Every structure is written in C-alpha cells, then in structure tokens.
PDB file of C-alpha atoms and ligand atoms in Angstrom:
ATOM      1  CA  MET J1264      -3.026  11.301 -20.815  1.00 48.00           C
ATOM      2  CA  ALA J1265       0.116  11.263 -18.660  1.00 67.00           C
ATOM      3  CA  ASN J1266       2.618   8.575 -19.577  1.00 88.00           C
ATOM      4  CA  THR J1267       4.017   8.085 -16.082  1.00 94.00           C
ATOM      5  CA  PRO J1268       2.237   6.457 -13.157  1.00 98.00           C
ATOM      6  CA  ARG J1269       0.260   8.822 -10.930  1.00 97.00           C
ATOM      7  CA  PRO J1270       1.935   8.944  -7.504  1.00 98.00           C
ATOM      8  CA  LEU J1271       0.147   7.290  -4.605  1.00 98.00           C
ATOM      9  CA  ILE J1272       0.924   7.901  -0.939  1.00 98.00           C
ATOM     10  CA  ALA J1273      -0.761   5.233   1.158  1.00 98.00           C
ATOM     11  CA  GLY J1274      -0.979   5.033   4.939  1.00 98.00           C
ATOM     12  CA  ASN J1275      -1.306   1.706   6.717  1.00 98.00           C
ATOM     13  CA  TRP J1276      -2.585   2.258  10.235  1.00 98.00           C
ATOM     14  CA  LYS J1277      -2.254  -1.446  11.111  1.00 98.00           C
ATOM     15  CA  MET J1278      -3.970  -2.343  14.425  1.00 98.00           C
ATOM     16  CA  ASN J1279      -3.974   1.233  15.697  1.00 98.00           C
ATOM     17  CA  GLY J1280      -6.698   3.778  16.284  1.00 98.00           C
ATOM     18  CA  LEU J1281      -9.829   4.348  18.314  1.00 98.00           C
ATOM     19  CA  ARG J1282     -12.687   6.448  16.985  1.00 97.00           C
ATOM     20  CA  HIS J1283     -12.080   9.697  18.846  1.00 97.00           C
ATOM     21  CA  GLY J1284      -8.344  10.086  18.237  1.00 98.00           C
ATOM     22  CA  ALA J1285      -8.628   8.726  14.710  1.00 98.00           C
ATOM     23  CA  ARG J1286     -11.283  11.272  13.797  1.00 98.00           C
ATOM     24  CA  ILE J1287      -9.045  14.100  14.980  1.00 98.00           C
ATOM     25  CA  GLN J1288      -6.217  12.873  12.729  1.00 98.00           C
ATOM     26  CA  VAL J1289      -8.480  12.330   9.733  1.00 98.00           C
ATOM     27  CA  ASP J1290     -10.088  15.761  10.087  1.00 98.00           C
ATOM     28  CA  ASP J1291      -6.628  17.301  10.364  1.00 98.00           C
ATOM     29  CA  LEU J1292      -5.548  15.536   7.165  1.00 98.00           C
ATOM     30  CA  LEU J1293      -8.748  16.504   5.332  1.00 98.00           C
ATOM     31  CA  GLU J1294      -8.256  20.124   6.311  1.00 97.00           C
ATOM     32  CA  ARG J1295      -4.717  20.070   4.918  1.00 97.00           C
ATOM     33  CA  MET J1296      -6.040  18.471   1.719  1.00 97.00           C
ATOM     34  CA  ALA J1297      -8.684  21.193   1.363  1.00 96.00           C
ATOM     35  CA  GLY J1298      -5.995  23.850   1.268  1.00 94.00           C
ATOM     36  CA  ALA J1299      -3.745  22.117  -1.275  1.00 95.00           C
ATOM     37  CA  ASP J1300      -3.633  21.380  -4.984  1.00 91.00           C
ATOM     38  CA  LEU J1301      -3.714  17.582  -5.175  1.00 87.00           C
ATOM     39  CA  GLN J1302      -4.494  17.080  -8.861  1.00 88.00           C
ATOM     40  CA  ASP J1303      -1.263  15.179  -9.447  1.00 95.00           C
ATOM     41  CA  ARG J1304      -1.301  12.549  -6.675  1.00 97.00           C
ATOM     42  CA  ASP J1305      -3.524  10.117  -4.809  1.00 98.00           C
ATOM     43  CA  ILE J1306      -3.765   9.916  -1.028  1.00 98.00           C
ATOM     44  CA  LEU J1307      -4.984   6.743   0.641  1.00 98.00           C
ATOM     45  CA  LEU J1308      -5.504   5.671   4.235  1.00 98.00           C
ATOM     46  CA  CYS J1309      -5.992   2.043   5.231  1.00 98.00           C
ATOM     47  CA  PRO J1310      -7.370   2.063   8.779  1.00 98.00           C
ATOM     48  CA  PRO J1311      -8.487  -0.929  10.828  1.00 98.00           C
ATOM     49  CA  ALA J1312     -11.866  -2.209   9.575  1.00 98.00           C
ATOM     50  CA  THR J1313     -13.616  -0.648  12.592  1.00 98.00           C
ATOM     51  CA  LEU J1314     -12.689   2.853  11.363  1.00 98.00           C
ATOM     52  CA  ILE J1315     -13.507   2.541   7.655  1.00 98.00           C
ATOM     53  CA  ASP J1316     -17.050   3.803   8.079  1.00 98.00           C
ATOM     54  CA  MET J1317     -15.913   6.841  10.071  1.00 98.00           C
ATOM     55  CA  MET J1318     -13.252   7.686   7.486  1.00 98.00           C
ATOM     56  CA  VAL J1319     -15.640   7.357   4.548  1.00 98.00           C
ATOM     57  CA  ALA J1320     -18.153   9.610   6.345  1.00 98.00           C
ATOM     58  CA  ALA J1321     -15.471  12.176   7.242  1.00 98.00           C
ATOM     59  CA  ARG J1322     -14.238  12.523   3.659  1.00 97.00           C
ATOM     60  CA  HIS J1323     -17.832  12.904   2.488  1.00 97.00           C
ATOM     61  CA  VAL J1324     -18.515  15.729   4.965  1.00 97.00           C
ATOM     62  CA  ARG J1325     -15.377  17.577   3.858  1.00 95.00           C
ATOM     63  CA  ALA J1326     -15.768  16.646   0.176  1.00 93.00           C
ATOM     64  CA  GLN J1327     -12.115  15.662  -0.181  1.00 95.00           C
ATOM     65  CA  PRO J1328     -10.689  12.983  -2.504  1.00 97.00           C
ATOM     66  CA  LEU J1329      -9.177  10.915   0.314  1.00 98.00           C
ATOM     67  CA  LEU J1330      -9.099   7.274  -0.748  1.00 98.00           C
ATOM     68  CA  VAL J1331      -9.869   4.592   1.822  1.00 98.00           C
ATOM     69  CA  GLY J1332      -8.703   0.997   1.862  1.00 98.00           C
ATOM     70  CA  GLY J1333      -8.739  -2.196   3.878  1.00 98.00           C
ATOM     71  CA  GLN J1334      -5.607  -3.874   5.231  1.00 98.00           C
ATOM     72  CA  ASP J1335      -6.531  -7.384   4.141  1.00 98.00           C
ATOM     73  CA  CYS J1336      -9.397  -9.343   2.592  1.00 98.00           C
ATOM     74  CA  HIS J1337     -10.434 -12.980   2.348  1.00 98.00           C
ATOM     75  CA  THR J1338     -10.024 -15.012  -0.821  1.00 98.00           C
ATOM     76  CA  GLU J1339     -13.778 -15.796  -0.881  1.00 98.00           C
ATOM     77  CA  ARG J1340     -16.734 -13.468  -1.366  1.00 97.00           C
ATOM     78  CA  SER J1341     -18.666 -14.692   1.669  1.00 97.00           C
ATOM     79  CA  GLY J1342     -19.135 -17.752   3.851  1.00 98.00           C
ATOM     80  CA  ALA J1343     -18.182 -19.460   7.095  1.00 98.00           C
ATOM     81  CA  HIS J1344     -14.948 -17.583   7.847  1.00 98.00           C
ATOM     82  CA  THR J1345     -15.329 -16.164  11.329  1.00 98.00           C
ATOM     83  CA  GLY J1346     -13.508 -12.904  11.879  1.00 97.00           C
ATOM     84  CA  ASP J1347     -12.607 -12.384   8.231  1.00 98.00           C
ATOM     85  CA  ILE J1348     -13.735  -9.677   5.871  1.00 98.00           C
ATOM     86  CA  SER J1349     -14.340  -9.987   2.133  1.00 98.00           C
ATOM     87  CA  ALA J1350     -13.279  -7.637  -0.624  1.00 98.00           C
ATOM     88  CA  GLU J1351     -16.933  -7.163  -1.501  1.00 98.00           C
ATOM     89  CA  MET J1352     -17.606  -6.007   2.082  1.00 98.00           C
ATOM     90  CA  LEU J1353     -14.769  -3.482   1.869  1.00 98.00           C
ATOM     91  CA  LYS J1354     -16.169  -2.185  -1.393  1.00 98.00           C
ATOM     92  CA  ASP J1355     -19.616  -1.989   0.156  1.00 98.00           C
ATOM     93  CA  ALA J1356     -18.179   0.005   3.087  1.00 98.00           C
ATOM     94  CA  GLY J1357     -16.799   2.608   0.681  1.00 98.00           C
ATOM     95  CA  CYS J1358     -13.222   1.408   0.114  1.00 98.00           C
ATOM     96  CA  GLU J1359     -11.369   1.733  -3.166  1.00 98.00           C
ATOM     97  CA  TYR J1360      -8.230  -0.213  -2.226  1.00 98.00           C
ATOM     98  CA  VAL J1361      -7.051  -3.152  -0.152  1.00 99.00           C
ATOM     99  CA  ILE J1362      -3.554  -4.185   0.939  1.00 99.00           C
ATOM    100  CA  VAL J1363      -2.816  -7.885   0.395  1.00 98.00           C
ATOM    101  CA  GLY J1364       0.230  -9.922   1.347  1.00 98.00           C
ATOM    102  CA  HIS J1365       1.678  -7.467   3.862  1.00 98.00           C
ATOM    103  CA  SER J1366       4.691  -9.139   5.460  1.00 97.00           C
ATOM    104  CA  GLU J1367       2.963  -9.037   8.850  1.00 98.00           C
ATOM    105  CA  ARG J1368       0.111 -11.116   7.371  1.00 98.00           C
ATOM    106  CA  ARG J1369       2.541 -13.410   5.592  1.00 97.00           C
ATOM    107  CA  ALA J1370       4.387 -13.963   8.901  1.00 96.00           C
ATOM    108  CA  ASP J1371       1.561 -13.825  11.487  1.00 96.00           C
ATOM    109  CA  HIS J1372      -1.029 -15.712   9.428  1.00 97.00           C
ATOM    110  CA  GLY J1373       1.152 -17.946   7.291  1.00 96.00           C
ATOM    111  CA  GLU J1374      -0.029 -16.414   4.024  1.00 98.00           C
ATOM    112  CA  ASP J1375       1.887 -17.734   1.037  1.00 98.00           C
ATOM    113  CA  ASN J1376       2.095 -16.342  -2.476  1.00 98.00           C
ATOM    114  CA  ASP J1377      -0.843 -18.411  -3.681  1.00 98.00           C
ATOM    115  CA  THR J1378      -3.086 -17.079  -0.911  1.00 98.00           C
ATOM    116  CA  VAL J1379      -1.966 -13.545  -1.686  1.00 98.00           C
ATOM    117  CA  ARG J1380      -2.696 -14.078  -5.390  1.00 98.00           C
ATOM    118  CA  ARG J1381      -6.205 -15.327  -4.600  1.00 98.00           C
ATOM    119  CA  LYS J1382      -6.798 -12.349  -2.296  1.00 98.00           C
ATOM    120  CA  ALA J1383      -5.650  -9.958  -5.014  1.00 98.00           C
ATOM    121  CA  ARG J1384      -7.978 -11.749  -7.439  1.00 98.00           C
ATOM    122  CA  ALA J1385     -10.897 -11.366  -4.998  1.00 98.00           C
ATOM    123  CA  ALA J1386     -10.072  -7.675  -4.573  1.00 98.00           C
ATOM    124  CA  ILE J1387     -10.001  -7.042  -8.310  1.00 98.00           C
ATOM    125  CA  ASP J1388     -13.216  -9.003  -8.838  1.00 98.00           C
ATOM    126  CA  ALA J1389     -14.894  -6.825  -6.199  1.00 98.00           C
ATOM    127  CA  GLY J1390     -13.827  -3.652  -8.009  1.00 98.00           C
ATOM    128  CA  LEU J1391     -11.001  -2.743  -5.625  1.00 98.00           C
ATOM    129  CA  THR J1392      -7.397  -1.960  -6.437  1.00 98.00           C
ATOM    130  CA  ALA J1393      -5.086  -4.499  -4.790  1.00 98.00           C
ATOM    131  CA  ILE J1394      -1.838  -3.315  -3.234  1.00 99.00           C
ATOM    132  CA  ILE J1395       0.312  -6.445  -3.384  1.00 98.00           C
ATOM    133  CA  CYS J1396       3.196  -6.341  -0.890  1.00 98.00           C
ATOM    134  CA  ILE J1397       6.494  -8.076  -1.493  1.00 98.00           C
ATOM    135  CA  GLY J1398       9.900  -7.825   0.142  1.00 98.00           C
ATOM    136  CA  GLU J1399      12.879  -9.782   1.349  1.00 98.00           C
ATOM    137  CA  THR J1400      13.859 -10.647   4.927  1.00 98.00           C
ATOM    138  CA  GLU J1401      17.160  -9.554   6.420  1.00 98.00           C
ATOM    139  CA  ASN J1402      18.604 -13.057   5.965  1.00 98.00           C
ATOM    140  CA  GLN J1403      17.574 -13.150   2.338  1.00 98.00           C
ATOM    141  CA  ARG J1404      19.226  -9.783   1.708  1.00 98.00           C
ATOM    142  CA  GLN J1405      22.403 -10.832   3.466  1.00 97.00           C
ATOM    143  CA  SER J1406      22.499 -14.021   1.395  1.00 98.00           C
ATOM    144  CA  GLY J1407      22.228 -11.988  -1.811  1.00 98.00           C
ATOM    145  CA  GLU J1408      18.800 -13.446  -2.642  1.00 98.00           C
ATOM    146  CA  THR J1409      16.786 -10.217  -2.729  1.00 98.00           C
ATOM    147  CA  LEU J1410      16.024 -10.016  -6.439  1.00 98.00           C
ATOM    148  CA  GLN J1411      15.332 -13.732  -6.709  1.00 98.00           C
ATOM    149  CA  VAL J1412      12.893 -13.506  -3.763  1.00 98.00           C
ATOM    150  CA  LEU J1413      11.109 -10.557  -5.371  1.00 98.00           C
ATOM    151  CA  THR J1414      10.772 -12.451  -8.651  1.00 98.00           C
ATOM    152  CA  GLY J1415       9.230 -15.441  -6.879  1.00 98.00           C
ATOM    153  CA  GLN J1416       6.811 -13.279  -4.908  1.00 98.00           C
ATOM    154  CA  LEU J1417       5.711 -11.400  -8.028  1.00 98.00           C
ATOM    155  CA  GLU J1418       5.270 -14.545 -10.106  1.00 98.00           C
ATOM    156  CA  GLY J1419       3.327 -16.198  -7.293  1.00 98.00           C
ATOM    157  CA  SER J1420       1.242 -13.257  -6.061  1.00 98.00           C
ATOM    158  CA  VAL J1421       0.179 -11.275  -9.132  1.00 98.00           C
ATOM    159  CA  PRO J1422      -3.105 -12.673 -10.498  1.00 98.00           C
ATOM    160  CA  GLU J1423      -4.058 -12.997 -14.134  1.00 97.00           C
ATOM    161  CA  GLY J1424      -5.888  -9.925 -15.348  1.00 97.00           C
ATOM    162  CA  ALA J1425      -3.842  -7.552 -13.199  1.00 98.00           C
ATOM    163  CA  ASP J1426      -3.340  -4.155 -14.777  1.00 98.00           C
ATOM    164  CA  ALA J1427      -2.212  -0.667 -13.837  1.00 98.00           C
ATOM    165  CA  ALA J1428      -5.725   0.339 -12.782  1.00 98.00           C
ATOM    166  CA  ASN J1429      -6.449  -2.578 -10.481  1.00 98.00           C
ATOM    167  CA  THR J1430      -3.006  -3.427  -9.091  1.00 98.00           C
ATOM    168  CA  VAL J1431      -0.256  -1.614  -7.195  1.00 98.00           C
ATOM    169  CA  ILE J1432       2.971  -3.294  -6.080  1.00 98.00           C
ATOM    170  CA  ALA J1433       4.531  -2.270  -2.757  1.00 98.00           C
ATOM    171  CA  TYR J1434       8.180  -3.158  -2.220  1.00 98.00           C
ATOM    172  CA  GLU J1435       8.659  -3.427   1.523  1.00 98.00           C
ATOM    173  CA  PRO J1436      11.908  -4.983   2.755  1.00 98.00           C
ATOM    174  CA  VAL J1437      10.763  -6.872   5.859  1.00 98.00           C
ATOM    175  CA  TRP J1438      13.793  -5.699   7.842  1.00 98.00           C
ATOM    176  CA  ALA J1439      12.922  -2.047   7.143  1.00 98.00           C
ATOM    177  CA  ILE J1440       9.338  -2.196   8.417  1.00 98.00           C
ATOM    178  CA  GLY J1441       8.919  -0.406  11.725  1.00 96.00           C
ATOM    179  CA  THR J1442      12.656  -0.534  12.455  1.00 97.00           C
ATOM    180  CA  GLY J1443      13.805   2.920  11.387  1.00 96.00           C
ATOM    181  CA  LEU J1444      16.179   1.230   8.926  1.00 97.00           C
ATOM    182  CA  THR J1445      15.947   1.882   5.212  1.00 97.00           C
ATOM    183  CA  PRO J1446      17.829   0.498   2.231  1.00 97.00           C
ATOM    184  CA  THR J1447      20.159   2.865   0.376  1.00 98.00           C
ATOM    185  CA  VAL J1448      18.621   4.732  -2.530  1.00 98.00           C
ATOM    186  CA  GLU J1449      20.781   2.574  -4.809  1.00 98.00           C
ATOM    187  CA  ASP J1450      19.258  -0.584  -3.311  1.00 98.00           C
ATOM    188  CA  VAL J1451      15.738   0.812  -3.684  1.00 98.00           C
ATOM    189  CA  ALA J1452      16.480   1.770  -7.297  1.00 98.00           C
ATOM    190  CA  GLU J1453      17.829  -1.716  -8.036  1.00 98.00           C
ATOM    191  CA  ALA J1454      14.822  -3.449  -6.470  1.00 98.00           C
ATOM    192  CA  HIS J1455      12.287  -1.205  -8.217  1.00 98.00           C
ATOM    193  CA  ALA J1456      13.984  -1.555 -11.605  1.00 98.00           C
ATOM    194  CA  HIS J1457      13.897  -5.310 -11.125  1.00 98.00           C
ATOM    195  CA  ILE J1458      10.202  -5.233 -10.163  1.00 98.00           C
ATOM    196  CA  ARG J1459       9.387  -3.076 -13.191  1.00 98.00           C
ATOM    197  CA  GLU J1460      11.189  -5.500 -15.474  1.00 98.00           C
ATOM    198  CA  THR J1461       9.649  -8.597 -13.894  1.00 98.00           C
ATOM    199  CA  ILE J1462       6.062  -7.349 -14.061  1.00 98.00           C
ATOM    200  CA  GLY J1463       6.678  -6.680 -17.762  1.00 97.00           C
ATOM    201  CA  GLY J1464       6.139 -10.406 -18.205  1.00 96.00           C
ATOM    202  CA  LEU J1465       3.083 -10.497 -15.935  1.00 98.00           C
ATOM    203  CA  ILE J1466       1.099  -7.303 -16.531  1.00 96.00           C
ATOM    204  CA  ALA J1467       0.297  -5.834 -19.950  1.00 88.00           C
ATOM    205  CA  ASP J1468       0.677  -2.165 -19.043  1.00 96.00           C
ATOM    206  CA  ALA J1469       3.567  -2.700 -16.625  1.00 98.00           C
ATOM    207  CA  PRO J1470       5.187   0.719 -17.213  1.00 98.00           C
ATOM    208  CA  MET J1471       2.064   2.375 -15.758  1.00 98.00           C
ATOM    209  CA  VAL J1472       1.761   0.151 -12.654  1.00 98.00           C
ATOM    210  CA  ARG J1473       2.465   2.106  -9.487  1.00 98.00           C
ATOM    211  CA  LEU J1474       5.417   0.752  -7.518  1.00 98.00           C
ATOM    212  CA  LEU J1475       5.435   1.954  -3.906  1.00 98.00           C
ATOM    213  CA  TYR J1476       8.371   1.829  -1.547  1.00 98.00           C
ATOM    214  CA  GLY J1477       7.530   0.969   2.074  1.00 98.00           C
ATOM    215  CA  GLY J1478       9.625   0.548   5.212  1.00 98.00           C
ATOM    216  CA  SER J1479      10.370   3.317   7.723  1.00 97.00           C
ATOM    217  CA  VAL J1480       9.346   6.148   5.399  1.00 98.00           C
ATOM    218  CA  LYS J1481       9.192   9.349   7.426  1.00 98.00           C
ATOM    219  CA  PRO J1482       9.219  13.089   6.782  1.00 98.00           C
ATOM    220  CA  ALA J1483      13.011  13.205   6.988  1.00 98.00           C
ATOM    221  CA  ASN J1484      13.681  10.596   4.268  1.00 98.00           C
ATOM    222  CA  ALA J1485      10.536  10.810   2.105  1.00 98.00           C
ATOM    223  CA  ALA J1486      11.835  13.248  -0.519  1.00 98.00           C
ATOM    224  CA  GLU J1487      14.964  11.192  -1.122  1.00 98.00           C
ATOM    225  CA  LEU J1488      13.085   7.895  -1.405  1.00 98.00           C
ATOM    226  CA  LEU J1489      10.285   9.303  -3.548  1.00 98.00           C
ATOM    227  CA  ALA J1490      12.809  10.755  -6.002  1.00 98.00           C
ATOM    228  CA  VAL J1491      14.234   7.316  -6.838  1.00 98.00           C
ATOM    229  CA  GLU J1492      13.524   6.106 -10.366  1.00 98.00           C
ATOM    230  CA  ASN J1493      10.545   3.726 -10.578  1.00 98.00           C
ATOM    231  CA  VAL J1494       9.307   4.751  -7.114  1.00 98.00           C
ATOM    232  CA  ASP J1495       5.770   5.991  -7.715  1.00 98.00           C
ATOM    233  CA  GLY J1496       4.798   6.582  -4.117  1.00 98.00           C
ATOM    234  CA  ALA J1497       5.071   5.166  -0.637  1.00 98.00           C
ATOM    235  CA  LEU J1498       3.346   2.773   1.723  1.00 98.00           C
ATOM    236  CA  VAL J1499       3.712   4.339   5.153  1.00 98.00           C
ATOM    237  CA  GLY J1500       3.085   2.633   8.478  1.00 98.00           C
ATOM    238  CA  GLY J1501       3.995   4.435  11.704  1.00 98.00           C
ATOM    239  CA  ALA J1502       4.355   7.880  10.175  1.00 98.00           C
ATOM    240  CA  SER J1503       0.810   7.733   8.744  1.00 98.00           C
ATOM    241  CA  LEU J1504      -0.762   7.792  12.200  1.00 98.00           C
ATOM    242  CA  LYS J1505      -0.135  11.504  12.705  1.00 98.00           C
ATOM    243  CA  ALA J1506      -1.652  13.783  10.079  1.00 98.00           C
ATOM    244  CA  ALA J1507       1.234  16.259  10.237  1.00 98.00           C
ATOM    245  CA  ASP J1508       3.843  13.566   9.534  1.00 98.00           C
ATOM    246  CA  PHE J1509       1.769  11.899   6.841  1.00 98.00           C
ATOM    247  CA  TRP J1510       1.168  15.254   5.202  1.00 98.00           C
ATOM    248  CA  ALA J1511       4.893  15.997   5.168  1.00 98.00           C
ATOM    249  CA  ILE J1512       5.358  12.740   3.225  1.00 98.00           C
ATOM    250  CA  VAL J1513       2.438  13.449   0.875  1.00 98.00           C
ATOM    251  CA  THR J1514       3.940  16.812   0.008  1.00 97.00           C
ATOM    252  CA  ALA J1515       7.512  15.525  -0.303  1.00 97.00           C
ATOM    253  CA  ILE J1516       6.901  14.362  -3.886  1.00 93.00           C
TER     254      ILE J1516
HETATM  255  C1  PEP Z3098       4.176  -0.950   6.689  1.00 95.64           C
HETATM  256  O1  PEP Z3098       3.747  -1.570   7.639  1.00 95.64           O
HETATM  257  O2  PEP Z3098       3.678  -1.132   5.573  1.00 95.64           O
HETATM  258  C2  PEP Z3098       5.265  -0.017   6.907  1.00 95.64           C
HETATM  259  C3  PEP Z3098       5.930   0.395   5.873  1.00 95.64           C
HETATM  260  O3  PEP Z3098       5.530   0.348   8.209  1.00 95.64           O
HETATM  261  P1  PEP Z3098       6.576   1.485   8.706  1.00 95.64           P
HETATM  262  O4  PEP Z3098       6.404   2.673   7.806  1.00 95.64           O
HETATM  263  O5  PEP Z3098       6.177   1.779  10.105  1.00 95.64           O
HETATM  264  O6  PEP Z3098       7.934   0.901   8.579  1.00 95.64           O
END
C-alpha cells in the first residue's frame, strides 16, 4: 500500500451549469479520462444538485471512474428544512463526496465551525467523504493570524471519527477564491505543514489525509502549486467549468 496520500483533483462548479452545456463538458472530460492512465489519482466534480443525476448517468455510460460530489449538505438526515439537501440524499443520488464549510457558505449562510463539524459528521455517517474547507480572510492574513485561524477552524470543524478515508481538508485562502490571486508557494507550504501538524492531534492517520489547495488554481499555476510539500491535490472553482482547463490541472500532477 502506498504511504503517501493519493492525489485528488476536485472541481467545484458552484451555482453554474445548465443540463445541455454541462453534459458537453462532462462528456469531454470523460473522453479525456478514457484515453489516460489515471491509476494514481482521483478526479471529482461537484456540480449543482440539479446536475448530479446527469453526471452520475454520464460516467456510467462511459464507464469512467469520475467521482461526483455535492457542494453542501444539511446537518440532519431528513426533516422540515425547505430547500436543503441531506448527505443521505447525496449518497442516494450516487455521490461519493460532499464539500462542507466552503467560505462562500460560511459567509453567505453564516455557517460557523460547529455547523461545519455537524455537516461533516452527517456526511461521514451517510458514507460520504467530507471535504472540509478552511482558510483565512485577507484581513486575517495581513494581521498575521493565518495559522491561528486555521488551527481554530480545524479544531472546530473536524468531527470525531474523522480519518483519511472519510475526510479531506481543503485549504482555501478566502482572498484567493475567484480573484486570480494566489499565495506564494512558500505561504502554501507553511499553511499545509501547519494543517498537517494540527490534524495530527485530531485525526489518527493524519499523514494520509489529503490536503487540497484551493483558490485561483488554473492550468498556468497548477504544476507549481501541486508540487508543494503536503499539497495532495486541488479544489478548483472557475477553471473546473471547462473540461480542457480542468484536464490541464488534473494532468499537471
Ligand atoms: C473554490 O470556490 O473552491 C475555488 C477555489 O474557486 P476558484 O478556483 O475559482 O478560485
């Protein structure tokens, strides 16, 4: 068995995509996958909930190991929560993963660490792998609080029972998301080393937990970012919407 984490390249489509155009992109990606040797990495797309079914069907038709995930889940299994979706529903729809605690959810929906922890717990209980997002704001970085913020988010958001199979951590500096800005490779290395060390006290098999970098990853900077120590993959927003760009990132490892 390999003693390093298996790389994961994950795409977060956010609130983008209608069936026709999305199918074209997914088929394009699946065709690229069919012609490549992908034994050593995992590829995941997290579309809006309305496109999960289409994506699961498309990968089945082409018999490709494309993983599919949700972008959020509720803390509860079911109930009176209009507009929400449970981890069990995502699993039932064919998902293997779900993103929790994305900074856009933390900001737009007031999700705190405790909510994120309960969502991650619900995901794990449903048999999904939770991608727990953490990251500092621009103000926090400028005030020199980055590592302290990451520690607090990890301690508050990682549930008991998390392990390398059911949990992925995505480091996404809030100021780098969708802005075209990225931290230096030294800053990414420092943050990821700190995350690795901190989860050592929270997760038994911490060395095997995948740590993704996210925030303006694109074909032009992917190889450099993915080569940083303790970076085991990427969480990609904008550049995951076009199969050609996403593929360039997938193959930059
Ligand atoms: C994201 O939303 O998780 C993200 C990293 O977005 P982008 O790649 O567009 O910065």
